[in-house]
mmCIF file of C-alpha atoms in Angstrom:
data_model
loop_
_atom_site.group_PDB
_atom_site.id
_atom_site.type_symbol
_atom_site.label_atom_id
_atom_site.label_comp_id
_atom_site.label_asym_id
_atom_site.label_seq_id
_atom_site.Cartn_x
_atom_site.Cartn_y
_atom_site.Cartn_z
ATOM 1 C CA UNK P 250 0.000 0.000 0.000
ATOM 2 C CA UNK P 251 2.749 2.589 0.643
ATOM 3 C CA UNK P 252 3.537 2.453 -3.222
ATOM 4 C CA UNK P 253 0.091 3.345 -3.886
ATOM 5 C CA UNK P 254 -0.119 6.916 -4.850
ATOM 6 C CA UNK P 255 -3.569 7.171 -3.661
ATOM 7 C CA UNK P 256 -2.701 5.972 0.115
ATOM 8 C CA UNK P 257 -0.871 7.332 2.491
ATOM 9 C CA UNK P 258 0.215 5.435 5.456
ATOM 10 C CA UNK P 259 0.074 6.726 8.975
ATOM 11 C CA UNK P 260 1.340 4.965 12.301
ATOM 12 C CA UNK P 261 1.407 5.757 15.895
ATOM 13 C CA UNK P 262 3.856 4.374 18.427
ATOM 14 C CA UNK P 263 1.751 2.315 20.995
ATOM 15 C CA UNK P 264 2.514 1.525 24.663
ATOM 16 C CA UNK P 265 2.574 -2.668 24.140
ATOM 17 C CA UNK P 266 5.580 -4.128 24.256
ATOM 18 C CA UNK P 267 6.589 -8.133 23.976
ATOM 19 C CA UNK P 268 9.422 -8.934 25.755
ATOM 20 C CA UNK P 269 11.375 -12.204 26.923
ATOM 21 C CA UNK P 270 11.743 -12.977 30.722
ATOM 22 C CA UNK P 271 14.277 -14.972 31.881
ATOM 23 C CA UNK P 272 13.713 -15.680 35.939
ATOM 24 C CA UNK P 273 16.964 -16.763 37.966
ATOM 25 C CA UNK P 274 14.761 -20.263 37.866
ATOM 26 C CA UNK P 275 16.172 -22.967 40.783
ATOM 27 C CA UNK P 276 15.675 -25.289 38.009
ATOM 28 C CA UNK P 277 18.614 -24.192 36.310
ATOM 29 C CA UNK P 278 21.662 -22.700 38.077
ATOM 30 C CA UNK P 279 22.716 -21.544 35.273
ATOM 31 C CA UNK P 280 20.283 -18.556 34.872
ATOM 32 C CA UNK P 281 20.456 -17.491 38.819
ATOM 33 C CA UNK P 282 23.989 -16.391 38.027
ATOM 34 C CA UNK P 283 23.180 -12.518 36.844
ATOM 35 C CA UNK P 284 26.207 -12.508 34.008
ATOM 36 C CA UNK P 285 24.602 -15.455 32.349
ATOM 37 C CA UNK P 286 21.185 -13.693 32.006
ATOM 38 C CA UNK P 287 23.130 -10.277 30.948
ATOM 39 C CA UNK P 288 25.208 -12.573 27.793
ATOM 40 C CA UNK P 289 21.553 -13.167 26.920
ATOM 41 C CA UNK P 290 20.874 -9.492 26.713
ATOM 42 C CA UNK P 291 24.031 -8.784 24.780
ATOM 43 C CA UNK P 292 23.452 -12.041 22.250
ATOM 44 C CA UNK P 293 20.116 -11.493 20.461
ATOM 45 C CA UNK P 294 19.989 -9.075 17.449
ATOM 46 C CA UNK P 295 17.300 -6.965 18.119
ATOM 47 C CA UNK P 296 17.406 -4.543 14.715
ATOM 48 C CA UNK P 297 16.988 -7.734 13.084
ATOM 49 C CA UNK P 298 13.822 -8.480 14.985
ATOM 50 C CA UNK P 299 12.501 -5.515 14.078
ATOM 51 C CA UNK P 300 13.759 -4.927 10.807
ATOM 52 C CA UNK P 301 12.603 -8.496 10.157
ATOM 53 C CA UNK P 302 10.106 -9.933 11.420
ATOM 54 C CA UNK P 303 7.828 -6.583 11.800
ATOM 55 C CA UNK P 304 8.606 -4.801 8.755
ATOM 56 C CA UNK P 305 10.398 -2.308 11.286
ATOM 57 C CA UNK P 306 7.232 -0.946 12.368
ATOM 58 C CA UNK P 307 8.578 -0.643 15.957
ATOM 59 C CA UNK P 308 10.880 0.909 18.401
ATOM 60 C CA UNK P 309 12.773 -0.475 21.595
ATOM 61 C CA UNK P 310 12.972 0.635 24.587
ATOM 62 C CA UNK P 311 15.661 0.071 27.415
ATOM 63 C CA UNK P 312 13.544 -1.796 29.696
ATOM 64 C CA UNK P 313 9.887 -1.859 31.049
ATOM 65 C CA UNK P 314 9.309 1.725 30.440
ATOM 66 C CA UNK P 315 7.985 2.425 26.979
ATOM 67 C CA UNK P 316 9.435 4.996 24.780
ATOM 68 C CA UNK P 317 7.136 8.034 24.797
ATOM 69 C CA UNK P 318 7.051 8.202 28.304
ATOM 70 C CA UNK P 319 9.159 10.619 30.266
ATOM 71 C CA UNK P 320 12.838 9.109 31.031
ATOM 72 C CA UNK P 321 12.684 6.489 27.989
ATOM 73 C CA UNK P 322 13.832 7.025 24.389
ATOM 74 C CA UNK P 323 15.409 5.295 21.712
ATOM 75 C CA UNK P 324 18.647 7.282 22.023
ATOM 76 C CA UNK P 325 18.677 6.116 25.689
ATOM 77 C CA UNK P 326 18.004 2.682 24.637
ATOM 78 C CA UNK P 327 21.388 3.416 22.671
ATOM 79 C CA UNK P 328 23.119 4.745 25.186
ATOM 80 C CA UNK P 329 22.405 2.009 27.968
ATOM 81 C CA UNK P 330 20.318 -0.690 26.739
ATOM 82 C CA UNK P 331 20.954 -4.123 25.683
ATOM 83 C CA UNK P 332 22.129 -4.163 22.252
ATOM 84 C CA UNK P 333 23.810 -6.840 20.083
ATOM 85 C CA UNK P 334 27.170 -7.458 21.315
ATOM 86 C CA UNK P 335 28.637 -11.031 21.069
ATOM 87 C CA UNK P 336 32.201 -10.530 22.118
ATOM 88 C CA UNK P 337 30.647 -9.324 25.254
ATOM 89 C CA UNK P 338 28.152 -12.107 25.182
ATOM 90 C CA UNK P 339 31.564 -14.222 25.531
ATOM 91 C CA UNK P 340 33.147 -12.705 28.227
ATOM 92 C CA UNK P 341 30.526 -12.696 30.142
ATOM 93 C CA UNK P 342 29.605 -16.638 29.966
ATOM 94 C CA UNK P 343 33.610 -16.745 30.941
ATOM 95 C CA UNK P 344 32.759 -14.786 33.850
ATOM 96 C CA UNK P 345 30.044 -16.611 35.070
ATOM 97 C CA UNK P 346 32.208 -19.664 35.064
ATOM 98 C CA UNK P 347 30.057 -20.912 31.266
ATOM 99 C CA UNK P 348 32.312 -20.707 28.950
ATOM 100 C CA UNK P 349 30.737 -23.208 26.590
ATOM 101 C CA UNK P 350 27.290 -21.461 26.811
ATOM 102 C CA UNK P 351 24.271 -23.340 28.835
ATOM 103 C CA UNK P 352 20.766 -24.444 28.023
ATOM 104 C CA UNK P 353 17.442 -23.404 28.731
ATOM 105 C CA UNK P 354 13.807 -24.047 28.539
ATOM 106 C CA UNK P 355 12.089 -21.022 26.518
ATOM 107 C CA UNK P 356 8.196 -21.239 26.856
ATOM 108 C CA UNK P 357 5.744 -19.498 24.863
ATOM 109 C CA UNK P 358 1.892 -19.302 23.228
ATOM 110 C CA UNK P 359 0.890 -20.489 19.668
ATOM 111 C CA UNK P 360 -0.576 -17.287 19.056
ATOM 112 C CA UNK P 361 1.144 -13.851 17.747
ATOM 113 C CA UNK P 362 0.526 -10.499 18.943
ATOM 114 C CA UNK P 363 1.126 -7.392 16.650
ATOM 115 C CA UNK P 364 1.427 -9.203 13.670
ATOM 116 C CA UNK P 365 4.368 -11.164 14.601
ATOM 117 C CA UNK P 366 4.045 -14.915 16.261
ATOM 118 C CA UNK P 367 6.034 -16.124 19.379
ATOM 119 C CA UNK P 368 7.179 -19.223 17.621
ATOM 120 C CA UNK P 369 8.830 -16.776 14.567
ATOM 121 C CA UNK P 370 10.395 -14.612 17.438
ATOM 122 C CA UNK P 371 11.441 -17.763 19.631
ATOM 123 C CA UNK P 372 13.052 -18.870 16.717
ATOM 124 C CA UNK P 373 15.131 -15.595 15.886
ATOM 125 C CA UNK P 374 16.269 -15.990 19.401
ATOM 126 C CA UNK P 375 16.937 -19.612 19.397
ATOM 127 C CA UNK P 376 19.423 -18.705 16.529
ATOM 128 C CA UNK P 377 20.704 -15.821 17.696
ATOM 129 C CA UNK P 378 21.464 -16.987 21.090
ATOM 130 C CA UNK P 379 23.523 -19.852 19.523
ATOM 131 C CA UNK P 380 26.243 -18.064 18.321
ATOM 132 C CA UNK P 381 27.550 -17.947 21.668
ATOM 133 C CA UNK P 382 26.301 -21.499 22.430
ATOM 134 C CA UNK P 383 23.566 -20.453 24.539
ATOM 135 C CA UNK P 384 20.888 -22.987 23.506
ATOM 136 C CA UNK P 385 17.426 -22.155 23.854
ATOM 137 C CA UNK P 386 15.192 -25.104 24.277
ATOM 138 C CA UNK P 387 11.807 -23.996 22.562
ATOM 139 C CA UNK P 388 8.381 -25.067 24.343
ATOM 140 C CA UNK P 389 5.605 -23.968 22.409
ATOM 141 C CA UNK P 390 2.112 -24.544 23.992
ATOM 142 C CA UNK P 391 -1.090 -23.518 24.386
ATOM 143 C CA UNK P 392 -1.244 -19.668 25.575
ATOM 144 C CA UNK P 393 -3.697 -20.203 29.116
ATOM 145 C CA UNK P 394 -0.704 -23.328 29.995
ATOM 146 C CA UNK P 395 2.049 -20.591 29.236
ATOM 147 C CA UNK P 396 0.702 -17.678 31.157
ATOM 148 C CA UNK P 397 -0.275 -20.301 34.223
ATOM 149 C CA UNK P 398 3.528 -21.365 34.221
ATOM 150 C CA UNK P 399 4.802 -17.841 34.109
ATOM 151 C CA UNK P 400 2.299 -15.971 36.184
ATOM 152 C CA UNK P 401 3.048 -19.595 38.963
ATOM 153 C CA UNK P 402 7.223 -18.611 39.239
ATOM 154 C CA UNK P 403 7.208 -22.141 37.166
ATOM 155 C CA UNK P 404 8.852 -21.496 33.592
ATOM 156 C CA UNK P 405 12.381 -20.640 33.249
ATOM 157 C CA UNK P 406 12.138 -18.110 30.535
ATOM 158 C CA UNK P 407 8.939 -17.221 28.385
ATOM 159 C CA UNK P 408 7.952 -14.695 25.568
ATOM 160 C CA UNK P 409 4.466 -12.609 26.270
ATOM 161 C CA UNK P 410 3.113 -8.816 26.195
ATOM 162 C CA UNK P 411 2.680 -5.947 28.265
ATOM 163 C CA UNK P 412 -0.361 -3.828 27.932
ATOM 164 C CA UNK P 413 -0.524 -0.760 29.923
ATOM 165 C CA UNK P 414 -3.692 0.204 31.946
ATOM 166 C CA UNK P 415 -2.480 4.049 31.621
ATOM 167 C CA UNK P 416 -0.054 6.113 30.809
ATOM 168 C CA UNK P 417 1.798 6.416 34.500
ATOM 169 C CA UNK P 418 5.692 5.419 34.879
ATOM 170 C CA UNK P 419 4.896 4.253 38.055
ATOM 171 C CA UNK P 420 2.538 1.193 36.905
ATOM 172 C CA UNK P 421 5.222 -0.118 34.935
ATOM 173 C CA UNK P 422 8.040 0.233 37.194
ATOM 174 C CA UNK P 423 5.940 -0.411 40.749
ATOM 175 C CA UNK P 424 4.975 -4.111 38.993
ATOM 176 C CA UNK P 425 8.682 -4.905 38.088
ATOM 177 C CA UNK P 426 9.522 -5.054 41.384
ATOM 178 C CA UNK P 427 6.052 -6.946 42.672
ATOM 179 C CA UNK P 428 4.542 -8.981 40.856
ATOM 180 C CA UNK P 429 6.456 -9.203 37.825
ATOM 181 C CA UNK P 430 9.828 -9.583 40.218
ATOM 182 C CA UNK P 431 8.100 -12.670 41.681
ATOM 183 C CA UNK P 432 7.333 -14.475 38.360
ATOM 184 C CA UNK P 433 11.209 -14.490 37.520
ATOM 185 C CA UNK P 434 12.571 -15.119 41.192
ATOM 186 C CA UNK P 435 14.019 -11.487 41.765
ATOM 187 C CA UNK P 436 13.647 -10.729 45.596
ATOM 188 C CA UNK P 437 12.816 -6.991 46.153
ATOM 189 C CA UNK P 438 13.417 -6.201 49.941
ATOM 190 C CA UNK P 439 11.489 -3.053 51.207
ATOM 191 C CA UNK P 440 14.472 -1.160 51.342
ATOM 192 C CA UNK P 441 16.066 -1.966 47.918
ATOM 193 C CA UNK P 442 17.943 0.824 46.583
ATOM 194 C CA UNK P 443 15.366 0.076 43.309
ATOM 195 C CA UNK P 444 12.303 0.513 44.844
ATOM 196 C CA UNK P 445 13.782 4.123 46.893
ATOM 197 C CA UNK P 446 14.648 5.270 42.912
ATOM 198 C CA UNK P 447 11.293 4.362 42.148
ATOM 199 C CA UNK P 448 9.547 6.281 44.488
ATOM 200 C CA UNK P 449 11.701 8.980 44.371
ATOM 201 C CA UNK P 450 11.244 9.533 40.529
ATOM 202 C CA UNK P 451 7.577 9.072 41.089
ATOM 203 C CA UNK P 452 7.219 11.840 43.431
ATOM 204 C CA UNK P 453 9.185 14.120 41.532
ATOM 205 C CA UNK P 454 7.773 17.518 40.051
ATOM 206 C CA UNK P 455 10.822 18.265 38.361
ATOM 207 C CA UNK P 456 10.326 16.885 34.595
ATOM 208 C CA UNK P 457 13.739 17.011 33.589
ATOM 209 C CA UNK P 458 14.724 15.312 37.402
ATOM 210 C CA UNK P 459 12.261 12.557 37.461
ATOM 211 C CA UNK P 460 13.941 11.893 33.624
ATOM 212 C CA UNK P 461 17.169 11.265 35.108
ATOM 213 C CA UNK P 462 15.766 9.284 38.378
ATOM 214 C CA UNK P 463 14.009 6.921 35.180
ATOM 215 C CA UNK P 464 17.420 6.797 33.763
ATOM 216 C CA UNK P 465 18.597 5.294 37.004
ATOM 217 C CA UNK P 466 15.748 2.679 37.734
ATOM 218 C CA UNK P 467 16.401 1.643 33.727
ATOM 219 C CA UNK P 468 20.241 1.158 34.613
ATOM 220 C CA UNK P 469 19.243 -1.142 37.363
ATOM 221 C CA UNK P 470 16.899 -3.091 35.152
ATOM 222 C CA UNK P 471 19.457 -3.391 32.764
ATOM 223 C CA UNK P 472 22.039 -4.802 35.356
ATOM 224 C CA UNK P 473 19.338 -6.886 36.674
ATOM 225 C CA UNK P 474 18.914 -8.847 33.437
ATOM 226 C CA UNK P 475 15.852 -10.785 33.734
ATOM 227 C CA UNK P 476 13.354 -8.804 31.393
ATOM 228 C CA UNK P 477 14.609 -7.919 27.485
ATOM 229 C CA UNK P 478 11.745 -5.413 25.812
ATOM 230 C CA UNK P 479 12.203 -6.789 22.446
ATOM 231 C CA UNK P 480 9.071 -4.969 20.384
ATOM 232 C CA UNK P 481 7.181 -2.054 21.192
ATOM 233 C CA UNK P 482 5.005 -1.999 17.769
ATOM 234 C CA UNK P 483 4.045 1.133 15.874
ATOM 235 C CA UNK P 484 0.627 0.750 15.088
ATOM 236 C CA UNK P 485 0.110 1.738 11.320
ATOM 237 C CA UNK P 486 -3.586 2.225 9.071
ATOM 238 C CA UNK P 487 -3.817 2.712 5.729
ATOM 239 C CA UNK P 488 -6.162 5.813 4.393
ATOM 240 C CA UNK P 489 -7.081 7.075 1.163
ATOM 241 C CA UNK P 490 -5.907 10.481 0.394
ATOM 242 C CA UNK P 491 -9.535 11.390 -1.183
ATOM 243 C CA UNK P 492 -10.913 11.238 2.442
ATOM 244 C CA UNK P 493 -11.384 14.375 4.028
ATOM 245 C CA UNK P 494 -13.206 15.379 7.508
ATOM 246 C CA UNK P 495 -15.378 17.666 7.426
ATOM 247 C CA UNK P 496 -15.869 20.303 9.352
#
């Protein structure tokens, strides 16, 4: 359609995002050692994701708080985010004492969201991960079974969606540390430094302040390593030029 003189094309960057989470899972000791789950971070090619497998209709963001809102950007995402960087991958599977890579057990739904499916993007993954002989072990199943294992602290890595209820910082980053912290065996204590950043960027007045405290809860999430935004989609419609509102 965007060759069609008569069309033009808009799109609108949403708030979804799907992204992989990878709990520190007693099941594998592998994956409760943090450098393990960063070489993950630094092994998968996400422009090729996105240039790929959605047409790159899409944006990234550094962690759990989409770009748009205040504190998250693609040039952060640049700047500190997980990007694709295999001789890093390497050194740190040496560090965490894997050398030869590891294995894991990567669940997800036969379904797709935002025009891409989970088994496509588990795929992608699978390969990229490989390079550095991180094998992925790919359970596909039925999307109730996967969010049950996920949502129960039982799968050792999975591939799902976020929809925001509203546009509020705090939503996304109070249920990283709850909830979503839980799911991926990430103990919070009251008086982590994460949650004081947290709070203290959501009480902030200060625009340009509360940015920076973002900045610093996205750093942590970063060095934390257990969620990896992969997708936020950019929602596009086709219209014909020879429709007009009227006033």
């Amino acid at each position: 359609l965007k060759d069609n003189p008569n069309i033009e094309v808009k799109g609108a960057t949403s708030l979804d995002f799907i992204y992989m989470a990878v709990a520190a899972s007693p099941e594998n000791p592998a994956l409760q050692k943090q450098a393990a789950r960063q070489a993950i971070g630094y092994a998968i090619d996400y422009d090729g994701i996105i240039r790929n497998l959605i047409g790159a209709a899409a944006v990234r963001p550094v962690s759990f708080l989409p770009v748009g809102v205040n504190g998250s950007t693609e040039e952060l995402t640049r700047q500190i985010g997980f990007r694709e960087d295999l001789p890093r991958a390497r050194r740190l599977l040496a560090e965490a004492g894997l050398p030869d890579g590891f294995s894991f057990q990567l669940a997800y739904g036969n379904a797709s969201i935002a025009g891409v499916s989970y088994q496509s993007l588990a795929q992608k993954i699978q390969a990229d991960l490989a390079r550095v002989g991180i094998r992925a072990e790919l359970a596909p199943m039925d999307q109730v079974n996967m969010r049950t294992q996920y949502l129960g602290g039982r799968a050792q890595a999975v591939l799902t969606f976020w929809n925001p209820p509203a546009p509020e910082n705090l939503l996304w980053a109070a249920a990283t540390v709850d909830r979503v912290a839980r799911r991926v065996h990430w103990d919070v204590p009251p008086d982590a430094p994460v949650r004081k950043v947290i709070a203290s960027a959501a009480a902030e007045r200060d625009l340009a302040k509360a940015a920076e405290l973002w900045k610093q809860y996205q750093q942590m999430m970063v060095e934390q390593a257990n969620h990896f935004v992969l997708i936020q989609p950019v929602y596009q419609v086709a219209v014909r030029k020879s429709v007009r509102s009227e006033e």
